[in-house]
Short mmCIF file of C-alpha atoms in Angstrom, two decimals:
data_model
loop_
_atom_site.label_atom_id
_atom_site.label_comp_id
_atom_site.label_asym_id
_atom_site.label_seq_id
_atom_site.Cartn_x
_atom_site.Cartn_y
_atom_site.Cartn_z
CA MET A 1 -15.69 -100.26 -7.22
CA SER A 2 -16.00 -103.92 -6.53
CA CYS A 3 -13.65 -105.64 -8.82
CA ASN A 4 -12.77 -108.99 -6.99
CA ALA A 5 -11.67 -110.84 -10.23
CA ASN A 6 -8.58 -110.28 -12.04
CA CYS A 7 -8.84 -106.56 -13.07
CA VAL A 8 -6.78 -105.48 -15.90
CA PHE A 9 -6.25 -101.59 -16.27
CA ALA A 10 -4.36 -99.92 -19.05
CA ILE A 11 -1.99 -96.80 -18.60
CA ASN A 12 -0.52 -95.33 -21.47
CA GLY A 13 -1.44 -98.31 -23.59
CA GLU A 14 0.33 -100.79 -21.30
CA ALA A 15 -1.95 -103.25 -19.44
CA LEU A 16 -1.31 -103.82 -15.79
CA SER A 17 -2.40 -107.33 -15.18
CA GLY A 18 -2.31 -108.76 -11.68
CA SER A 19 -1.81 -105.28 -10.14
CA ARG A 20 -4.89 -103.54 -8.43
CA LEU A 21 -5.21 -99.90 -9.42
CA VAL A 22 -7.69 -98.07 -7.32
CA LEU A 23 -9.50 -95.41 -9.40
CA THR A 24 -12.08 -93.38 -7.66
CA LEU A 25 -14.56 -91.29 -9.68
CA THR A 26 -12.95 -88.05 -8.35
CA THR A 27 -9.54 -89.28 -9.61
CA ALA A 28 -10.98 -90.26 -12.82
CA SER A 29 -12.69 -87.02 -13.48
CA GLU A 30 -9.42 -85.18 -12.61
CA LEU A 31 -7.30 -87.29 -14.91
CA ALA A 32 -9.91 -86.87 -17.70
CA ILE A 33 -9.87 -83.14 -17.29
CA LYS A 34 -6.29 -82.69 -16.88
CA ASN A 35 -5.61 -84.69 -20.18
CA ASN A 36 -8.52 -83.33 -22.39
CA LYS A 37 -7.00 -81.59 -25.30
CA GLU A 38 -9.99 -79.34 -25.98
CA ILE A 39 -9.71 -77.72 -22.61
CA GLN A 40 -6.12 -77.32 -22.96
CA VAL A 41 -6.79 -75.49 -26.26
CA LYS A 42 -9.41 -73.29 -25.04
CA LEU A 43 -7.31 -72.37 -21.90
CA THR A 44 -4.52 -71.19 -24.49
CA THR A 45 -7.24 -68.90 -26.22
CA LEU A 46 -8.42 -67.34 -22.98
CA PRO A 47 -5.41 -65.01 -22.76
CA ILE A 48 -5.91 -64.02 -26.35
CA SER A 49 -9.58 -62.94 -25.39
CA GLN A 50 -8.40 -61.04 -22.45
CA SER A 51 -5.74 -59.23 -24.47
CA SER A 52 -8.48 -58.05 -26.73
CA LEU A 53 -9.96 -56.24 -23.62
CA ILE A 54 -6.87 -54.31 -22.93
CA VAL A 55 -6.44 -53.44 -26.60
CA ALA A 56 -10.10 -52.20 -26.77
CA LYS A 57 -9.44 -50.04 -23.49
CA TYR A 58 -6.22 -48.47 -24.64
CA ARG A 59 -6.67 -47.97 -28.30
CA PRO A 60 -6.66 -44.16 -28.82
CA ASN A 61 -9.62 -42.43 -30.28
CA PRO A 62 -9.25 -40.83 -33.65
CA THR A 63 -8.66 -37.14 -33.48
CA ILE A 64 -9.43 -34.35 -35.83
CA ALA A 65 -6.45 -31.91 -36.18
CA SER A 66 -6.10 -28.65 -38.05
CA GLN A 67 -3.04 -26.69 -38.62
CA ASN A 68 -2.91 -23.10 -39.92
CA GLU A 69 -0.56 -20.25 -40.07
CA LEU A 70 -1.14 -16.80 -39.20
CA VAL A 71 1.45 -14.08 -40.34
CA THR A 72 0.93 -10.77 -38.80
CA ASN A 73 3.59 -7.87 -38.66
CA GLY A 74 6.21 -10.09 -40.12
CA SER A 75 6.21 -12.93 -37.50
CA LEU A 76 4.77 -16.41 -38.20
CA HIS A 77 2.05 -17.64 -35.67
CA PRO A 78 1.21 -21.26 -36.16
CA ILE A 79 -2.08 -22.53 -35.03
CA GLN A 80 -2.84 -26.09 -34.13
CA MET A 81 -5.94 -27.74 -32.95
CA ALA A 82 -6.72 -31.22 -32.12
CA LEU A 83 -9.96 -32.80 -30.76
CA PRO A 84 -10.53 -36.31 -29.94
CA ILE A 85 -13.53 -37.95 -31.40
CA GLU A 86 -15.83 -40.46 -29.34
CA LEU A 87 -18.87 -40.80 -31.43
CA GLY A 88 -21.39 -43.31 -30.53
CA LYS A 89 -19.40 -44.69 -27.65
CA LYS A 90 -17.09 -46.86 -29.91
CA ARG A 91 -14.62 -47.49 -27.11
CA PHE A 92 -17.41 -48.52 -24.65
CA TYR A 93 -18.79 -51.14 -27.21
CA ARG A 94 -15.39 -52.40 -28.20
CA GLN A 95 -14.90 -53.05 -24.41
CA GLU A 96 -18.37 -54.83 -24.12
CA VAL A 97 -17.52 -57.01 -27.21
CA ALA A 98 -14.06 -58.00 -25.71
CA LYS A 99 -15.61 -58.74 -22.33
CA ALA A 100 -18.40 -60.67 -24.24
CA GLU A 101 -15.81 -62.79 -26.00
CA ILE A 102 -13.95 -63.55 -22.70
CA ALA A 103 -17.33 -64.72 -21.08
CA LYS A 104 -17.82 -66.99 -24.19
CA THR A 105 -14.61 -68.50 -24.04
CA GLU A 106 -15.01 -69.15 -20.13
CA LEU A 107 -18.36 -70.76 -20.77
CA GLU A 108 -16.90 -72.89 -23.60
CA ILE A 109 -14.35 -74.11 -21.03
CA LYS A 110 -16.88 -74.93 -18.37
CA LYS A 111 -19.10 -76.62 -20.93
CA ILE A 112 -16.28 -78.92 -22.13
CA ILE A 113 -15.43 -79.71 -18.39
CA TRP A 114 -19.04 -80.51 -17.79
CA GLU A 115 -19.13 -82.68 -20.62
CA THR A 116 -16.10 -84.53 -19.81
CA HIS A 117 -17.31 -84.91 -16.14
CA ILE A 118 -20.65 -86.42 -17.46
CA LYS A 119 -18.70 -88.88 -19.69
CA VAL A 120 -16.52 -89.99 -16.74
CA HIS A 121 -19.67 -90.45 -14.74
CA GLN A 122 -21.17 -92.70 -17.54
CA TYR A 123 -17.98 -94.78 -18.09
CA TYR A 124 -17.28 -95.24 -14.35
CA THR A 125 -20.81 -96.37 -13.83
CA SER A 126 -20.59 -98.80 -16.60
CA VAL A 127 -17.41 -100.24 -15.40
CA VAL A 128 -18.77 -100.69 -11.68
CA VAL A 129 -22.04 -102.30 -13.20
CA LEU A 130 -19.83 -104.54 -15.32
CA GLY A 131 -17.67 -105.45 -12.19
CA ASP A 132 -20.72 -106.15 -10.26
CA LEU A 133 -22.24 -108.41 -13.07
CA LEU A 134 -18.98 -110.28 -13.29
CA VAL A 135 -19.04 -110.88 -9.53
CA LEU A 136 -22.73 -112.13 -9.92
CA ALA A 137 -21.75 -114.10 -12.84
CA GLN A 138 -18.90 -115.84 -10.88
CA ASP A 139 -21.23 -116.52 -7.86
CA ARG A 140 -23.88 -118.10 -10.20
CA LYS A 141 -21.23 -120.16 -11.68
CA ASP A 142 -20.21 -121.51 -8.45
CA PHE A 143 -23.67 -121.98 -7.25
CA TYR A 144 -24.48 -124.16 -10.41
CA GLU A 145 -21.16 -126.09 -10.07
CA LYS A 146 -22.25 -126.89 -6.69
CA LEU A 147 -25.67 -127.96 -7.72
CA TYR A 148 -24.18 -130.03 -10.51
CA ASN A 149 -21.93 -131.74 -8.08
CA ILE A 150 -24.79 -132.36 -5.70
CA ALA A 151 -26.82 -134.00 -8.44
CA LYS A 152 -23.98 -136.34 -9.41
#
């Protein structure tokens, strides 16, 4: 960034005049991504999506149970039977839905990071071009002042 004139940068709303702050494109992108509230919100929802996968894996299947009593020769013989039901691969589909939700959240995070990165590039390019135009305008001003002084 070629900013030879008096550059004024603002940090936390306070202008730093007279001081030079070197802000590269990489540090600008890192700061923007670090301070982006959307990314922070999505990062907090990621563990929730991951926990839904754990719940989907370990949720027990429903069971069919039957209890019966058989009395023979004066003694009681209880009979119990329980069978787990896995109809239509419900657990498998619950896990697939949870994995898709995790992938969706991760893609949303990457999308927001990419959009932030693109915005930083746009603003950084604008600042660099504006700084170069300011230098060019100053050079032209000096040139025309010299011509004016020569013409006198």
